[in-house]
PDB file of C-alpha atoms in Angstrom:
ATOM      1  CA  MET A   1     -66.118 257.192 126.685  1.00  0.00           C
ATOM      2  CA  SER A   2     -65.417 254.345 124.472  1.00  0.00           C
ATOM      3  CA  LYS A   3     -67.594 250.939 124.547  1.00  0.00           C
ATOM      4  CA  PHE A   4     -64.248 249.129 125.084  1.00  0.00           C
ATOM      5  CA  ASN A   5     -63.143 251.559 127.938  1.00  0.00           C
ATOM      6  CA  ASN A   6     -63.035 248.806 130.515  1.00  0.00           C
ATOM      7  CA  LEU A   7     -60.812 246.860 128.337  1.00  0.00           C
ATOM      8  CA  TRP A   8     -58.409 249.703 127.610  1.00  0.00           C
ATOM      9  CA  ILE A   9     -58.092 250.435 131.304  1.00  0.00           C
ATOM     10  CA  TRP A  10     -57.493 246.609 132.204  1.00  0.00           C
ATOM     11  CA  ILE A  11     -54.719 246.401 129.506  1.00  0.00           C
ATOM     12  CA  SER A  12     -52.970 249.530 130.651  1.00  0.00           C
ATOM     13  CA  LYS A  13     -52.835 248.184 134.044  1.00  0.00           C
ATOM     14  CA  ASN A  14     -51.490 244.676 132.947  1.00  0.00           C
ATOM     15  CA  GLY A  15     -48.126 246.048 132.531  1.00  0.00           C
ATOM     16  CA  GLU A  16     -46.543 243.294 130.330  1.00  0.00           C
ATOM     17  CA  GLU A  17     -44.828 244.101 127.184  1.00  0.00           C
ATOM     18  CA  ARG A  18     -46.734 241.502 125.069  1.00  0.00           C
ATOM     19  CA  PHE A  19     -49.554 239.373 125.742  1.00  0.00           C
ATOM     20  CA  LYS A  20     -52.607 237.618 124.275  1.00  0.00           C
ATOM     21  CA  LEU A  21     -56.216 237.581 125.075  1.00  0.00           C
ATOM     22  CA  THR A  22     -58.980 235.399 123.683  1.00  0.00           C
ATOM     23  CA  PHE A  23     -62.010 236.661 122.257  1.00  0.00           C
ATOM     24  CA  LYS A  24     -63.815 235.222 125.329  1.00  0.00           C
ATOM     25  CA  GLN A  25     -61.448 236.946 127.809  1.00  0.00           C
ATOM     26  CA  ILE A  26     -62.019 240.402 125.879  1.00  0.00           C
ATOM     27  CA  GLU A  27     -65.731 240.093 126.159  1.00  0.00           C
ATOM     28  CA  ASP A  28     -65.511 239.042 129.848  1.00  0.00           C
ATOM     29  CA  ILE A  29     -63.114 242.179 130.596  1.00  0.00           C
ATOM     30  CA  ALA A  30     -64.924 244.556 128.235  1.00  0.00           C
ATOM     31  CA  GLY A  31     -68.416 243.485 129.569  1.00  0.00           C
ATOM     32  CA  ILE A  32     -69.591 243.366 125.835  1.00  0.00           C
ATOM     33  CA  PRO A  33     -69.542 240.987 122.890  1.00  0.00           C
ATOM     34  CA  ILE A  34     -66.515 241.693 120.450  1.00  0.00           C
ATOM     35  CA  ASP A  35     -67.765 242.400 117.105  1.00  0.00           C
ATOM     36  CA  HIS A  36     -66.463 243.917 113.903  1.00  0.00           C
ATOM     37  CA  SER A  37     -66.398 247.401 115.588  1.00  0.00           C
ATOM     38  CA  PHE A  38     -63.264 246.238 117.568  1.00  0.00           C
ATOM     39  CA  LEU A  39     -61.311 247.146 114.423  1.00  0.00           C
ATOM     40  CA  THR A  40     -62.335 250.740 114.697  1.00  0.00           C
ATOM     41  CA  TYR A  41     -62.211 251.308 118.524  1.00  0.00           C
ATOM     42  CA  LYS A  42     -58.763 249.721 118.456  1.00  0.00           C
ATOM     43  CA  LYS A  43     -57.468 253.030 117.389  1.00  0.00           C
ATOM     44  CA  GLU A  44     -58.066 254.285 120.785  1.00  0.00           C
ATOM     45  CA  LEU A  45     -55.718 252.055 122.725  1.00  0.00           C
ATOM     46  CA  PRO A  46     -52.398 253.956 121.959  1.00  0.00           C
ATOM     47  CA  GLU A  47     -53.697 256.469 124.316  1.00  0.00           C
ATOM     48  CA  TYR A  48     -53.409 253.765 126.864  1.00  0.00           C
ATOM     49  CA  GLY A  49     -49.717 253.046 126.049  1.00  0.00           C
ATOM     50  CA  TYR A  50     -50.522 249.767 123.999  1.00  0.00           C
ATOM     51  CA  LYS A  51     -51.379 248.752 120.513  1.00  0.00           C
ATOM     52  CA  VAL A  52     -53.038 245.844 119.047  1.00  0.00           C
ATOM     53  CA  GLY A  53     -50.793 243.432 117.054  1.00  0.00           C
ATOM     54  CA  LYS A  54     -52.141 240.381 115.448  1.00  0.00           C
ATOM     55  CA  ILE A  55     -55.774 239.403 115.480  1.00  0.00           C
ATOM     56  CA  SER A  56     -56.211 235.598 114.850  1.00  0.00           C
ATOM     57  CA  LEU A  57     -59.659 234.577 113.694  1.00  0.00           C
ATOM     58  CA  LYS A  58     -58.649 230.699 113.503  1.00  0.00           C
ATOM     59  CA  GLU A  59     -57.210 230.976 117.295  1.00  0.00           C
ATOM     60  CA  GLN A  60     -59.827 233.607 118.329  1.00  0.00           C
ATOM     61  CA  THR A  61     -56.968 235.781 119.904  1.00  0.00           C
ATOM     62  CA  VAL A  62     -55.781 239.214 119.942  1.00  0.00           C
ATOM     63  CA  SER A  63     -52.193 240.129 120.692  1.00  0.00           C
ATOM     64  CA  PHE A  64     -51.324 243.297 122.496  1.00  0.00           C
ATOM     65  CA  GLU A  65     -47.876 245.048 122.634  1.00  0.00           C
ATOM     66  CA  LYS A  66     -46.666 247.783 124.834  1.00  0.00           C
ATOM     67  CA  ILE A  67     -45.498 251.027 122.672  1.00  0.00           C
TER      68      ILE A  67
END
């Protein structure tokens, strides 16, 4: 089980084609702080029907897209 499992489940249930979450929203949903390991763990997301789009450090957002 991934440390971001709660986030992946939430995203898969969202159902939107494309959406953005702030780093704070991701931390709240996942129940853990977002850190550099997110870049490794994001490879698990396609199993849930989504992929990570753009990660904006300036805006502190991550975009997600249905695949």
